[in-house]
C-alpha positions in Angstrom: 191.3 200.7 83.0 193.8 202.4 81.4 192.7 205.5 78.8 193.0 204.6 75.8 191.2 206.6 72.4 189.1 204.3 70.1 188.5 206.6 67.0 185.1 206.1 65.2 184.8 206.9 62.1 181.2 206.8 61.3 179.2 209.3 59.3 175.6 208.2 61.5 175.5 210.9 64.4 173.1 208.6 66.3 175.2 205.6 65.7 178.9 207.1 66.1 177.1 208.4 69.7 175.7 204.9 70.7 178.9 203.5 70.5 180.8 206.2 71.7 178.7 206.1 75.2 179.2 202.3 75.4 182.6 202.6 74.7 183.1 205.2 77.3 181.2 203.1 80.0 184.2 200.2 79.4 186.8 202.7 80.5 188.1 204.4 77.0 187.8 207.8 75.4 186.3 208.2 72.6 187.0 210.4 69.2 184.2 210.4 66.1 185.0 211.5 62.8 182.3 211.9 60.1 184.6 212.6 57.2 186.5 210.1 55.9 189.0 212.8 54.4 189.6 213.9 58.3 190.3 210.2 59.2 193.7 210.0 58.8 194.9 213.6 59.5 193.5 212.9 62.7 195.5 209.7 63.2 198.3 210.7 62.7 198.1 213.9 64.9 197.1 211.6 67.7 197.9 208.2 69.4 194.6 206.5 69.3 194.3 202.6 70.5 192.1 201.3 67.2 190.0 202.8 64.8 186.2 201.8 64.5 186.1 202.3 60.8 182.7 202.3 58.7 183.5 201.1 55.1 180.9 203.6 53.5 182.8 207.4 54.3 181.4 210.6 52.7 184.8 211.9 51.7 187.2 209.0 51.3 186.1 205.2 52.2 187.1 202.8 54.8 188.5 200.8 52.2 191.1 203.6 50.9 191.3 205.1 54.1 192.6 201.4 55.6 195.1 200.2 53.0 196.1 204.1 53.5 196.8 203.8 57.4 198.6 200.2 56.5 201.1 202.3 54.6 202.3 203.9 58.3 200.9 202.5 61.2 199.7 199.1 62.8 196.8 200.6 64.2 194.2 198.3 65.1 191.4 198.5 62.9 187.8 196.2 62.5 186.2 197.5 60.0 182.1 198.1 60.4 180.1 197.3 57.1 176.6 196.4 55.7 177.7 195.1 52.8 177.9 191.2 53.6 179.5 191.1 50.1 182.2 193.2 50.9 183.3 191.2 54.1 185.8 188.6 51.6 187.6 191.4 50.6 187.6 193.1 54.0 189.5 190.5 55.4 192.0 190.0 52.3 195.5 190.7 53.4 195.8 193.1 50.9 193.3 195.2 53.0 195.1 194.9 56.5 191.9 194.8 58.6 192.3 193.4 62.0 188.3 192.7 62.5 185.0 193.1 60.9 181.3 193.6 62.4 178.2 193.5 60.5 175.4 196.1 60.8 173.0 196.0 62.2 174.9 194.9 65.6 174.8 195.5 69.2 177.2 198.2 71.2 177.8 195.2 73.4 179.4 193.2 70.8 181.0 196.3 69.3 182.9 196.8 72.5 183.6 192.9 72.9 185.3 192.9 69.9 187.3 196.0 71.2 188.5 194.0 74.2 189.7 191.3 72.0 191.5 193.0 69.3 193.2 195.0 72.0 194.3 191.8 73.9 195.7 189.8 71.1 197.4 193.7 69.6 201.1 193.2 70.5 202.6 195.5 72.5 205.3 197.3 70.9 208.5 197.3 73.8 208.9 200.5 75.4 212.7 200.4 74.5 215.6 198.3 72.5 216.6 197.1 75.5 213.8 197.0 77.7 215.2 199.7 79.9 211.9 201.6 80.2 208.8 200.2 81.2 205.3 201.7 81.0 202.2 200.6 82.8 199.6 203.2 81.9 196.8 201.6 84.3 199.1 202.1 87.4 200.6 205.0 86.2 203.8 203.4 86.5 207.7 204.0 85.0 210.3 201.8 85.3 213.8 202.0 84.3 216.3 199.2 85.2 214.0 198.1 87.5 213.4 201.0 89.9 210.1 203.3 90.0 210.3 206.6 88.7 207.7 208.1 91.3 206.1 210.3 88.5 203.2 212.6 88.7 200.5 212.1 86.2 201.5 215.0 84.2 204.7 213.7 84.5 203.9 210.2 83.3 201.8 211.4 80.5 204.9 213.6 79.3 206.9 210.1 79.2 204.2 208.0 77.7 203.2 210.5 74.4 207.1 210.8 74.1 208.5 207.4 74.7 205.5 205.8 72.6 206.6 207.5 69.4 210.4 207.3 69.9 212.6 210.5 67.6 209.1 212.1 67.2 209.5 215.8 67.7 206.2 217.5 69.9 206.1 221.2 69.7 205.0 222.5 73.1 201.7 222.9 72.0 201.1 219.8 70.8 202.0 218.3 74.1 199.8 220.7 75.8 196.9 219.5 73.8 197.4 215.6 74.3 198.0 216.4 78.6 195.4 218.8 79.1 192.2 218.0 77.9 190.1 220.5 79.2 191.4 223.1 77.0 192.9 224.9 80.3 195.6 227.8 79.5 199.1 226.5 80.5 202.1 228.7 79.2 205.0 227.1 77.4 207.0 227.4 80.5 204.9 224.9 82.3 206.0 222.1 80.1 209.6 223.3 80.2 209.1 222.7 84.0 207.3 219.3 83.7 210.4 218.2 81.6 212.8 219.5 83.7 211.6 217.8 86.5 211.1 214.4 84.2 214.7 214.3 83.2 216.1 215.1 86.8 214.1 211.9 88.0 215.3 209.8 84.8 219.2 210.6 85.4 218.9 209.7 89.1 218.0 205.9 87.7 219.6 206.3 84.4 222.7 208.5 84.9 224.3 207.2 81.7 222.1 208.0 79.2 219.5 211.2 77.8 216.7 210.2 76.8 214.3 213.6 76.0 216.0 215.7 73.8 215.4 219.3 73.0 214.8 220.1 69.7 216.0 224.0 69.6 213.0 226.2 68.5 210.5 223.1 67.9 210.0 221.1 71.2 211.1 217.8 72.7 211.6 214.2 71.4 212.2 210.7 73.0 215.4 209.2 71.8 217.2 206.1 73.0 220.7 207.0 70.6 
């Protein structure tokens, strides 16, 4: 299965870590958030999948902190709740909730309900013109119908950039979202990366640039 982060934002240790595991054992990663004020900082740092999101949030609530993400993203979001009264308003349009569950509920369902808001989630297209394709579960990048051979790192590069299109990454930040274990790699390694990304891009795509530099920042994807 593809990797794909499911943030849960839930304030019950036990609970956030329940789901978590379960989660994890489906094939996704997994990011818990107990404060509600970190919530959307974190989203917007990040390129997460869907957000678990408990309505009750020391901090801010999953009520302000879901019309809030509406405002600038169409993250997936099913809201969790124990207050059967509330679940009208959680599925008001108003709201912008793609899901609710009840507590108390099973991990099981939790993660069934995953699965189906993910499947029914459109996929934004990887270009205007569908020149770029992405298939993260093979690892595969397409442009104009031929395989760009990438490495993972490689691949990775091209997915955080492509997915967020005129979105400047500082080096760092890119660094953070490859390399998860918190290894040291220099500044000089991503230059390298990207060097290599853009040589096998212009042997399929001769005609147009699409990582930019952005002088004394990092890189962005751009199609113009």
């Amino acid at each position: 299965m593809t990797s794909q982060i499911i943030v849960i934002a839930e304030d019950e240790p036990k609970l956030a870590q329940l789901l978590s595991d379960y989660l994890e054992q489906s094939g996704f990663e997994t990011h818990c958030i107990a404060d509600g004020l970190k919530v959307i900082p974190w989203i917007k740092d990040n390129l997460p999948a869907l957000l678990l999101l408990d309505l009750m949030l020391p901090g801010k609530n999953g009520m302000d902190i879901c019309k809030e993400v509406r405002q600038f993203s169409d993250l997936p979001i099913i809201m969790v709740t124990a207050r059967i009264e509330e679940i009208d308003r959680l599925l008001g349009l108003e709201l912008g909730a793609d899901d609710y569950i009840c507590k108390p509920f099973s991990p099981r369902e939790v993660v069934a309900r995953v699965k189906t808001v993910l499947r029914r989630t459109p996929t934004p297209p990887s270009s205007d013109n569908q020149e770029l394709e992405l298939d993260e579960s093979r690892y595969l990048a397409v442009i104009r119908g031929k395989n760009l051979e990438l490495t993972a790192v490689e691949f990775h590069l091209l997915n955080i950039l492509a997915t967020d299109p005129g979105r400047i990454y500082s080096r760092n930040q890119l660094i953070a979202k490859i390399y998860h274990d918190h290894r040291v790699v220099s500044d000089r390694t991503i230059d390298s990366h990207i060097k290599k990304l853009r040589k096998k891009i212009a042997e399929v795509l001769p005609d147009r640039e699409l990582i930019h530099s952005v002088y004394g920042v990092g890189y962005k994807f751009d199609y113009k």
